[in-house]
Tab-separated table of C-alpha atoms in Angstrom:
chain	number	residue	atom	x	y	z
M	1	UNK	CA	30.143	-20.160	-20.752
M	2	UNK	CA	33.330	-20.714	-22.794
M	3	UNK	CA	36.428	-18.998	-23.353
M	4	UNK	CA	36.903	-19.085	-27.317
M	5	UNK	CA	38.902	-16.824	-29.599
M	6	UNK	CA	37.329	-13.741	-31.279
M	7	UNK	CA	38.039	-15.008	-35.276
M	8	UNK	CA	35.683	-18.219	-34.030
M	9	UNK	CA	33.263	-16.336	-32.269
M	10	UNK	CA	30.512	-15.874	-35.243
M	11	UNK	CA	26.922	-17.071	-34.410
M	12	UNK	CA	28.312	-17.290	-30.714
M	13	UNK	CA	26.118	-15.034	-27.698
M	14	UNK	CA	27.980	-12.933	-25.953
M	15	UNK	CA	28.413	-13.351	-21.950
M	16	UNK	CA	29.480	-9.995	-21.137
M	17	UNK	CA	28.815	-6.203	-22.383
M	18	UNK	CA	31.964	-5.303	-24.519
M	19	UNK	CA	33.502	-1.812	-23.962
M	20	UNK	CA	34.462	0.592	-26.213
M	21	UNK	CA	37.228	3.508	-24.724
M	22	UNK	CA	37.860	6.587	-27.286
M	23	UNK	CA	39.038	8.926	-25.385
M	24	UNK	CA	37.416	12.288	-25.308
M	25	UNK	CA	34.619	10.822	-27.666
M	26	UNK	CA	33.095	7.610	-25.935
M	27	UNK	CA	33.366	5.531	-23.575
M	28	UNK	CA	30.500	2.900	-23.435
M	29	UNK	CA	29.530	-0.584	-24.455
M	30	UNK	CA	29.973	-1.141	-28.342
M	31	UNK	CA	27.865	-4.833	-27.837
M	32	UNK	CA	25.631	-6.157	-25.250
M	33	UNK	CA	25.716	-9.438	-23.082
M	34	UNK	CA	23.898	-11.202	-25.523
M	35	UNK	CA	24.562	-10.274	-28.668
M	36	UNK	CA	25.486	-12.610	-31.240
M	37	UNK	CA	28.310	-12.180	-33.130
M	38	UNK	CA	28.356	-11.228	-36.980
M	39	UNK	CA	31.245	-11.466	-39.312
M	40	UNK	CA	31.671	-7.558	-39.076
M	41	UNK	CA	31.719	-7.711	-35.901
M	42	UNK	CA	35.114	-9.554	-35.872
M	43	UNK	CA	37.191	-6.045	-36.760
M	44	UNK	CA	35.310	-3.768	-34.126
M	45	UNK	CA	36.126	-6.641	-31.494
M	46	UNK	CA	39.762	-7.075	-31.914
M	47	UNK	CA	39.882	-3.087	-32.182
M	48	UNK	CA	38.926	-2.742	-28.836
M	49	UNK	CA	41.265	-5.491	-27.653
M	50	UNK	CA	39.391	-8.244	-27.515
M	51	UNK	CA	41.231	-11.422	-28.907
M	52	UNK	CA	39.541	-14.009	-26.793
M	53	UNK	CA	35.460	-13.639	-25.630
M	54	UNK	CA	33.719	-15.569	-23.709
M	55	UNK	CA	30.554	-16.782	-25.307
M	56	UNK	CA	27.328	-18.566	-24.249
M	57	UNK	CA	27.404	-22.431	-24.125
M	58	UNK	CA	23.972	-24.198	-24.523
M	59	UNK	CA	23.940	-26.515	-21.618
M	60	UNK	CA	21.222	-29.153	-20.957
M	61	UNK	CA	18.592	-27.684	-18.155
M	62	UNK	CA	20.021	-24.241	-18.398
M	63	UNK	CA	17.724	-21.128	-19.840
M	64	UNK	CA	19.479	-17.848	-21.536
M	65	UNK	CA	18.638	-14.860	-19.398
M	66	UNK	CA	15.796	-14.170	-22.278
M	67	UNK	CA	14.615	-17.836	-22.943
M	68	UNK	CA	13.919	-17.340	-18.605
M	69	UNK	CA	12.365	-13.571	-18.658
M	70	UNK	CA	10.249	-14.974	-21.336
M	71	UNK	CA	8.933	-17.628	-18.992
M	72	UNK	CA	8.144	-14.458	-16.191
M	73	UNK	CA	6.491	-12.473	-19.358
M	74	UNK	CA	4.136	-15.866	-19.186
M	75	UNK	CA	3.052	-15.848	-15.769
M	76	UNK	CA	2.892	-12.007	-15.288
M	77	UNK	CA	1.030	-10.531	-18.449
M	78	UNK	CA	-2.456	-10.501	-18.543
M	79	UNK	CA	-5.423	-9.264	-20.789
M	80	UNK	CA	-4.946	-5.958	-22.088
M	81	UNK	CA	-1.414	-5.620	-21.383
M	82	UNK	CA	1.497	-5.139	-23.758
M	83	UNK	CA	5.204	-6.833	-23.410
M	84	UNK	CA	8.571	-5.491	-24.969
M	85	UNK	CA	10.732	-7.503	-26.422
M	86	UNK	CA	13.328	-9.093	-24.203
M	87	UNK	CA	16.935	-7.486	-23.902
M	88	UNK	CA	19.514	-8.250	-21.558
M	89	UNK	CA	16.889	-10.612	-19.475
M	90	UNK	CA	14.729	-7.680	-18.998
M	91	UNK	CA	11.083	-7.502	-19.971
M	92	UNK	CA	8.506	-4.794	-19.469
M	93	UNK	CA	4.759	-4.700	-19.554
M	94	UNK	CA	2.719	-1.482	-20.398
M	95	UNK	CA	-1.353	-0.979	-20.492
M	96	UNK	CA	-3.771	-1.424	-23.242
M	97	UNK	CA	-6.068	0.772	-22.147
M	98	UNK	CA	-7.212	2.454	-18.899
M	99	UNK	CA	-8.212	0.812	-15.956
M	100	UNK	CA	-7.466	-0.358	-12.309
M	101	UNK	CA	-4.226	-2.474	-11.309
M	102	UNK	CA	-4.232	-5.774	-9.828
M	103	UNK	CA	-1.689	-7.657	-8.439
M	104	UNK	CA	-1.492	-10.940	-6.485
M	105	UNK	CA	0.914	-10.395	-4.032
M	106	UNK	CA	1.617	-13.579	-2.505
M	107	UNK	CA	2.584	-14.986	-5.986
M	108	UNK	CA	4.835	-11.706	-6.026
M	109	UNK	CA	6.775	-12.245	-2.837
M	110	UNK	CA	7.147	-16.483	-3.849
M	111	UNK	CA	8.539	-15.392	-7.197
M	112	UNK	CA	11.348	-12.790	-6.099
M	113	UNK	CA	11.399	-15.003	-2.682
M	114	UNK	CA	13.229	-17.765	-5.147
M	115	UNK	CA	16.570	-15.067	-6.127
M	116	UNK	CA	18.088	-14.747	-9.491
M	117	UNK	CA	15.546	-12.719	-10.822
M	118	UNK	CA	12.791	-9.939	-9.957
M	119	UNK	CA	9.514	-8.800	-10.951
M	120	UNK	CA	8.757	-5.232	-9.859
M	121	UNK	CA	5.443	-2.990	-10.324
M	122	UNK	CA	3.067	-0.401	-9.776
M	123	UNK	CA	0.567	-0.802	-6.516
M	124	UNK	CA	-2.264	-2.309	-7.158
M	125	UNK	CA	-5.655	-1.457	-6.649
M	126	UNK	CA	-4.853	1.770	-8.356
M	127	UNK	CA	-5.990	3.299	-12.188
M	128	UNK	CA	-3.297	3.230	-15.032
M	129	UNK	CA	-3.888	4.907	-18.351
M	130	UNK	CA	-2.998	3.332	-21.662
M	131	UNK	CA	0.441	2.805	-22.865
M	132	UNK	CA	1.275	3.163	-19.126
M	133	UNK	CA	4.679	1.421	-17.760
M	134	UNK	CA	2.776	-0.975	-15.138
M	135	UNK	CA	5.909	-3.536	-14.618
M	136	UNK	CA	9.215	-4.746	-15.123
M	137	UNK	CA	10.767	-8.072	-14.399
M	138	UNK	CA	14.273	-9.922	-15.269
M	139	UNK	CA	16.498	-12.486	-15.131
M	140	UNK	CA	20.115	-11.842	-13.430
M	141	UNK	CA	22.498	-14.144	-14.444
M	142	UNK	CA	23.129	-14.975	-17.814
M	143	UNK	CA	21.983	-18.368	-17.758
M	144	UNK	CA	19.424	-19.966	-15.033
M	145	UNK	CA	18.511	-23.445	-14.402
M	146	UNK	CA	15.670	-24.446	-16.432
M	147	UNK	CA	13.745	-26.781	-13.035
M	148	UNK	CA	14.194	-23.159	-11.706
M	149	UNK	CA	11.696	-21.684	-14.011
M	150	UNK	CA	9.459	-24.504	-13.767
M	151	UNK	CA	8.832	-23.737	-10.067
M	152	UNK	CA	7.803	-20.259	-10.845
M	153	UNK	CA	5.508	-21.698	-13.325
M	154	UNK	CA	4.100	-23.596	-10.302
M	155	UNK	CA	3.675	-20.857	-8.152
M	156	UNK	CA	1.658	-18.719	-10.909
M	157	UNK	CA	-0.876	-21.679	-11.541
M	158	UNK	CA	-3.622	-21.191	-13.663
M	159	UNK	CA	-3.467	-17.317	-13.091
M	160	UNK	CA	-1.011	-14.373	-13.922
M	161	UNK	CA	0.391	-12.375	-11.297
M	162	UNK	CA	-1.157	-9.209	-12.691
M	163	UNK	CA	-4.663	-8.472	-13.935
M	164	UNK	CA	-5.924	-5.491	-15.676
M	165	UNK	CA	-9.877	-4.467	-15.147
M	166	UNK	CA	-10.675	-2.122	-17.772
M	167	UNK	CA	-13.414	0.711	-16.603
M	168	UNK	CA	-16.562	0.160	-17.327
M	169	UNK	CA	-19.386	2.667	-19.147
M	170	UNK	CA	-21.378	3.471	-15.832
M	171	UNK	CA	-24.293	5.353	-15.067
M	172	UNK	CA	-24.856	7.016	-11.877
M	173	UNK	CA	-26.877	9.178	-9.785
M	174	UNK	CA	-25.891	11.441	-6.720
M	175	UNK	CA	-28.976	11.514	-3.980
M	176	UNK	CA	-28.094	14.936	-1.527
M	177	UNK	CA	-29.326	15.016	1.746
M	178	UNK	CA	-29.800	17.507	4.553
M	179	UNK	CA	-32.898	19.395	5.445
M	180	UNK	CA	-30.819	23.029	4.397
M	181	UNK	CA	-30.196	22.377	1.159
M	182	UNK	CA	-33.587	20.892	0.547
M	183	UNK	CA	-35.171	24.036	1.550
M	184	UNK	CA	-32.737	25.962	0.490
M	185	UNK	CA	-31.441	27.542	3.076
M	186	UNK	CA	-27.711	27.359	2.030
M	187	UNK	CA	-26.073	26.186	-1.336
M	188	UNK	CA	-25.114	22.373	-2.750
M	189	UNK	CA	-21.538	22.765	-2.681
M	190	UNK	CA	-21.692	18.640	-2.674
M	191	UNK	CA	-22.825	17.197	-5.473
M	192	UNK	CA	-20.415	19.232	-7.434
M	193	UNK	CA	-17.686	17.504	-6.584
M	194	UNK	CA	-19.029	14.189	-6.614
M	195	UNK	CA	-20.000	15.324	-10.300
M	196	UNK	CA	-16.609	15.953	-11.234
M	197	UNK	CA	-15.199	12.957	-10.030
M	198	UNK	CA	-17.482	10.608	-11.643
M	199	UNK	CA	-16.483	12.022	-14.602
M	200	UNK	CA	-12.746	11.725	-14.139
M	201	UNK	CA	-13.425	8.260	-15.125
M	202	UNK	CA	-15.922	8.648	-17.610
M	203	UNK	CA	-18.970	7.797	-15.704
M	204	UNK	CA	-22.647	9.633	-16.817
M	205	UNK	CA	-24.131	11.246	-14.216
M	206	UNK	CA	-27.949	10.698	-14.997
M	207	UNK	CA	-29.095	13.393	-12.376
M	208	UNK	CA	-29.195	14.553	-8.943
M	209	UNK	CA	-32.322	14.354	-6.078
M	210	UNK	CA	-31.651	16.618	-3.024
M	211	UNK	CA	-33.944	15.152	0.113
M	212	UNK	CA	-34.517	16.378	3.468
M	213	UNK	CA	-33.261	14.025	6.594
M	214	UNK	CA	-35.791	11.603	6.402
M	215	UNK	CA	-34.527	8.278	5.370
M	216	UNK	CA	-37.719	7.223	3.968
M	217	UNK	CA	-37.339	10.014	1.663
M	218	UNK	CA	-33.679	8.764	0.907
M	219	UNK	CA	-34.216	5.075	0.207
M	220	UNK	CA	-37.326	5.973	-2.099
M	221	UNK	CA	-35.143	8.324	-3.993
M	222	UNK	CA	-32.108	5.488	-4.033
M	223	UNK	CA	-34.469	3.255	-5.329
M	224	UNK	CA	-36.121	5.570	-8.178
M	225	UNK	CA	-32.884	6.176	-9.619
M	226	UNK	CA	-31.934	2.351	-10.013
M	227	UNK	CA	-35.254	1.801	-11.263
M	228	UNK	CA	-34.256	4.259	-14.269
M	229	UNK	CA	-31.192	2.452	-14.532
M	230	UNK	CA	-28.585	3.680	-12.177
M	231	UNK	CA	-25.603	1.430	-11.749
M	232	UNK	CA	-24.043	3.030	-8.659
M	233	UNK	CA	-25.474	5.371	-6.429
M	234	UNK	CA	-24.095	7.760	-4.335
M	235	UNK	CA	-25.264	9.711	-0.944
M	236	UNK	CA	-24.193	12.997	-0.003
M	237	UNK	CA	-24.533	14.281	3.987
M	238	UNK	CA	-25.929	13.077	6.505
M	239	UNK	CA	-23.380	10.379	7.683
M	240	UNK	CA	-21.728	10.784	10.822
M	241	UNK	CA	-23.015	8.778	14.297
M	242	UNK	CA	-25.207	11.451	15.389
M	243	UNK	CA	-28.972	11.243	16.410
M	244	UNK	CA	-30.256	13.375	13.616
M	245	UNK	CA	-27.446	11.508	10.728
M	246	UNK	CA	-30.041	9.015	9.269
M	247	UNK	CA	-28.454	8.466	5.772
M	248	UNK	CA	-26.507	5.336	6.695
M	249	UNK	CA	-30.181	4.089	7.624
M	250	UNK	CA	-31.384	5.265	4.785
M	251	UNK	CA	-28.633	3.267	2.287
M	252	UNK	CA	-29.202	0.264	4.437
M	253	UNK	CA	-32.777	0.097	3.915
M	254	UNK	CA	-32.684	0.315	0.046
M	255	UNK	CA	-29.922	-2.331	-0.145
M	256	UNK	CA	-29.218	-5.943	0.096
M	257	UNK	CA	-25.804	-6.337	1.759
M	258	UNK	CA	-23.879	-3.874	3.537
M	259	UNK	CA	-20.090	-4.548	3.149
M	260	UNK	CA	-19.040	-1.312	5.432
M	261	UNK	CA	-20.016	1.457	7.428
M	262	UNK	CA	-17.240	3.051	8.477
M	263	UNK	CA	-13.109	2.388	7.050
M	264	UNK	CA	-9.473	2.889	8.736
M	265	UNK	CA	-8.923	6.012	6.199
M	266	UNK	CA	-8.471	9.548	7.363
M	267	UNK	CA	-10.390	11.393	5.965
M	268	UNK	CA	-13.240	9.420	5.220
M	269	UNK	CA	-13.620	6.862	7.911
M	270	UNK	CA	-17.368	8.044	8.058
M	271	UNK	CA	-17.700	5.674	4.472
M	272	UNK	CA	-20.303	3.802	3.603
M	273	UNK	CA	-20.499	1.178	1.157
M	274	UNK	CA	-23.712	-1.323	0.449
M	275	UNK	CA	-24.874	-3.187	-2.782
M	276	UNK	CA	-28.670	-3.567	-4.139
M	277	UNK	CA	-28.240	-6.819	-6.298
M	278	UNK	CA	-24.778	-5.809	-8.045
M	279	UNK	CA	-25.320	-1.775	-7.641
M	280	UNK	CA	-23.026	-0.107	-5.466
M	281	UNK	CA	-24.903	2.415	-3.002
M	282	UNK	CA	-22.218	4.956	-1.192
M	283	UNK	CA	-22.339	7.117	1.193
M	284	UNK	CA	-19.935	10.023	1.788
M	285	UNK	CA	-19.087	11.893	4.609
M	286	UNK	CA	-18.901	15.454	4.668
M	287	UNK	CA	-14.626	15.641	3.828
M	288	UNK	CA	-15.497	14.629	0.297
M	289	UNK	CA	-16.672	17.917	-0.104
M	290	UNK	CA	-13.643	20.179	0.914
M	291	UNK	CA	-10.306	17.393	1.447
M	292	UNK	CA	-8.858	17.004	-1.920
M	293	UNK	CA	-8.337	13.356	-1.681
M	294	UNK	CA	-10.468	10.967	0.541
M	295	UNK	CA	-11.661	7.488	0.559
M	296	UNK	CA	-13.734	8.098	-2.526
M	297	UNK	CA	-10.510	8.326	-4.254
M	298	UNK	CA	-9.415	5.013	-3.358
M	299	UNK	CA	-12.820	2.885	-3.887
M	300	UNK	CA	-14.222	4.970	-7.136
M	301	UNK	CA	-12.015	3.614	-9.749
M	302	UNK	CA	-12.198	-0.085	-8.300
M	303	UNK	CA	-15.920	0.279	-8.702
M	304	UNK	CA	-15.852	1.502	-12.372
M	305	UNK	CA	-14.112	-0.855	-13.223
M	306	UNK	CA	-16.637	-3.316	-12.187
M	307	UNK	CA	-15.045	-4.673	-9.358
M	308	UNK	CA	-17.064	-5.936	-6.235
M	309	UNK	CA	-15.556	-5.037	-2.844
M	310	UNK	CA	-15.573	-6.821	0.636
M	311	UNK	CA	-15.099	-5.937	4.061
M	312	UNK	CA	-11.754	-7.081	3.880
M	313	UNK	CA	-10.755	-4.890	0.881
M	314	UNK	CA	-11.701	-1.753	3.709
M	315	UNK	CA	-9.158	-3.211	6.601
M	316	UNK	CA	-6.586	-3.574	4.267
M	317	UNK	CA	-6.296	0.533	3.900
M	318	UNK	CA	-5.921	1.039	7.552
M	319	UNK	CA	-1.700	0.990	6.319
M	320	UNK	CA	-1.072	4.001	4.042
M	321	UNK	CA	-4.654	5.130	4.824
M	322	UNK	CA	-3.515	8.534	6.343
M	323	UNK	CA	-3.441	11.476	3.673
M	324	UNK	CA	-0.733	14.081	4.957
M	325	UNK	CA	-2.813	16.663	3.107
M	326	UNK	CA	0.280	18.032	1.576
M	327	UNK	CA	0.960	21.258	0.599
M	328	UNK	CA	1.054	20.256	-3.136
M	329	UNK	CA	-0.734	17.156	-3.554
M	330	UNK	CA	0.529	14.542	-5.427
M	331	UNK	CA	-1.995	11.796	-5.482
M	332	UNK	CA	-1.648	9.341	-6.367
M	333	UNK	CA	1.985	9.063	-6.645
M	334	UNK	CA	2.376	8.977	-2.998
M	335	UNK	CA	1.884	6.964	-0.190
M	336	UNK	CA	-1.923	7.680	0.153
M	337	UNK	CA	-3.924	4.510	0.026
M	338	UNK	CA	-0.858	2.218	-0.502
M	339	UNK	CA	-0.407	-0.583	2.144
């Protein structure tokens, strides 16, 4: 930057916010860092004092604040994601539409890792409704060297730091189990809730079959409802460790892989997740039914939106994966689910 006098400042940027002081009436900043300087801006300047500014000066291999949040805008935004314009080195991105968070977060720690600027954002892993704030990043000095930006361009690669996975239109079917509801012997205060929270994210239930504790019964009943076109499945009951719990048998019989039986999330560590070709079969333990948030909270939206999880996806929850079943629940803007 250069020191230069105000009357030869026109078409200049500005290095520094410019204060305005009326006492009683105002007292904040009548131009940005940034702003270039007009002909009418000339009066307003030397009213407030200032007879000398200093100014930008274009140097080779050094980026304006914006010219470098720009270059973060290009290795952050994604598909479906909107970006403000830059101000002050500052850039945010908001959502297009509604879907599930996802954010590389090695690439995240290299970036801020290099100083002189930040990128900050939701979690990931979790839903975000259009025209939702999902991050922020900027620049901090006024000028940055331009081989600086090149290295984050490096460390992105071929692929943005964020991703946005819109849901998906999904069918599903709930299978019950347990030998007292089948016979009716007490109520299905189960399904329900699994109902209600398929439809949270739009999914269409396509029905419900209530079996008795055989497994047989189960898998045939799993695999009738994918035959008439059920894209995720999900098992009620029956899924603890004891002798006369045969669901988890039951799942892994009408599937192909098995990815978990059993996560480091409380409650819900009795989850079950397994695949038939690309189909998602669950199983839920019993706290689905009466714990407000679970689990099922943390893996639904991932799977609506089409995404296909792995074991390690489940040991990654073990950190934030205790619910402190507070009072007023806040979920999910809280620590729930968040490692």
């Amino acid at each position: 930057m250069k020191l230069i006098k105000t009357e030869d400042a026109v078409g200049c940027m500005l290095c520094h916010d410019i204060t305005q002081i009326i006492p009683g009436v105002v007292k904040d900043a009548v131009f940005r860092k940034g702003h270039v300087v007009t002909r009418e801006d000339i009066p307003v300047l030397l009213s407030v004092g200032k007879e000398h500014l200093y100014v930008w000066e274009k140097q080779e291999g050094m980026l304006h604040e914006d010219e470098a949040a720009e270059i973060l805008r290009s290795v952050c935004q994604n598909a479906q994601m909107d970006a403000s314009k830059p101000k002050e080195g500052k850039i945010e991105l908001t959502a297009q539409c509604d879907g599930v968070l996802k954010v590389d977060k090695e690439k995240l720690c290299r970036i801020n890792a290099m100083g002189q600027m930040c990128i900050s954002s939701r979690h990931g892993n979790f839903p975000v409704k259009n025209g939702d704030k999902i991050a922020g990043m900027r620049v901090i000095p006024l000028v940055i060297e331009e081989e600086k930006m090149k290295q984050v361009k490096e460390i992105a690669g071929e692929t943005p730091v964020f991703a946005l996975l819109p849901f998906q239109k999904k069918k599903a079917a709930i299978v019950t189990t347990g030998s007292e509801v089948y016979h009716g012997r007490i109520q299905d205060k189960f399904t329900p809730v699994v109902r209600q929270k398929l439809e949270e994210y739009g999914v269409e239930v396509l029905g419900n079959t209530i079996c008795n504790d055989e497994p047989d019964m189960v898998t045939e009943a799993v695999n009738d409802w994918i035959k008439k076109g059920a894209q995720m499945v999900v098992c009620t009951g029956g899924m603890s460790v004891d002798p006369d719990d045969k669901t988890p048998l039951a799942i892994r019989n009408a599937s192909d892989e098995v990815i978990t039986y059993g996560a480091p999330v409380l409650p819900g560590a009795m989850f079950m997740l397994a695949y038939k070709g690309e189909i998602p079969i669950m199983g839920l333990p019993g706290c689905v039914m009466y714990a407000r948030r679970t689990i099922f909270d943390l893996v639904l939206p991932r799977l609506v939106a089409g995404e296909r999880l792995q074991d390690q996806d489940f040991y990654r929850l073990g950190e934030g994966g205790l619910c402190l079943s507070c009072e007023v629940c806040t979920f999910p803007n809280c620590g729930f689910g968040k490692g």
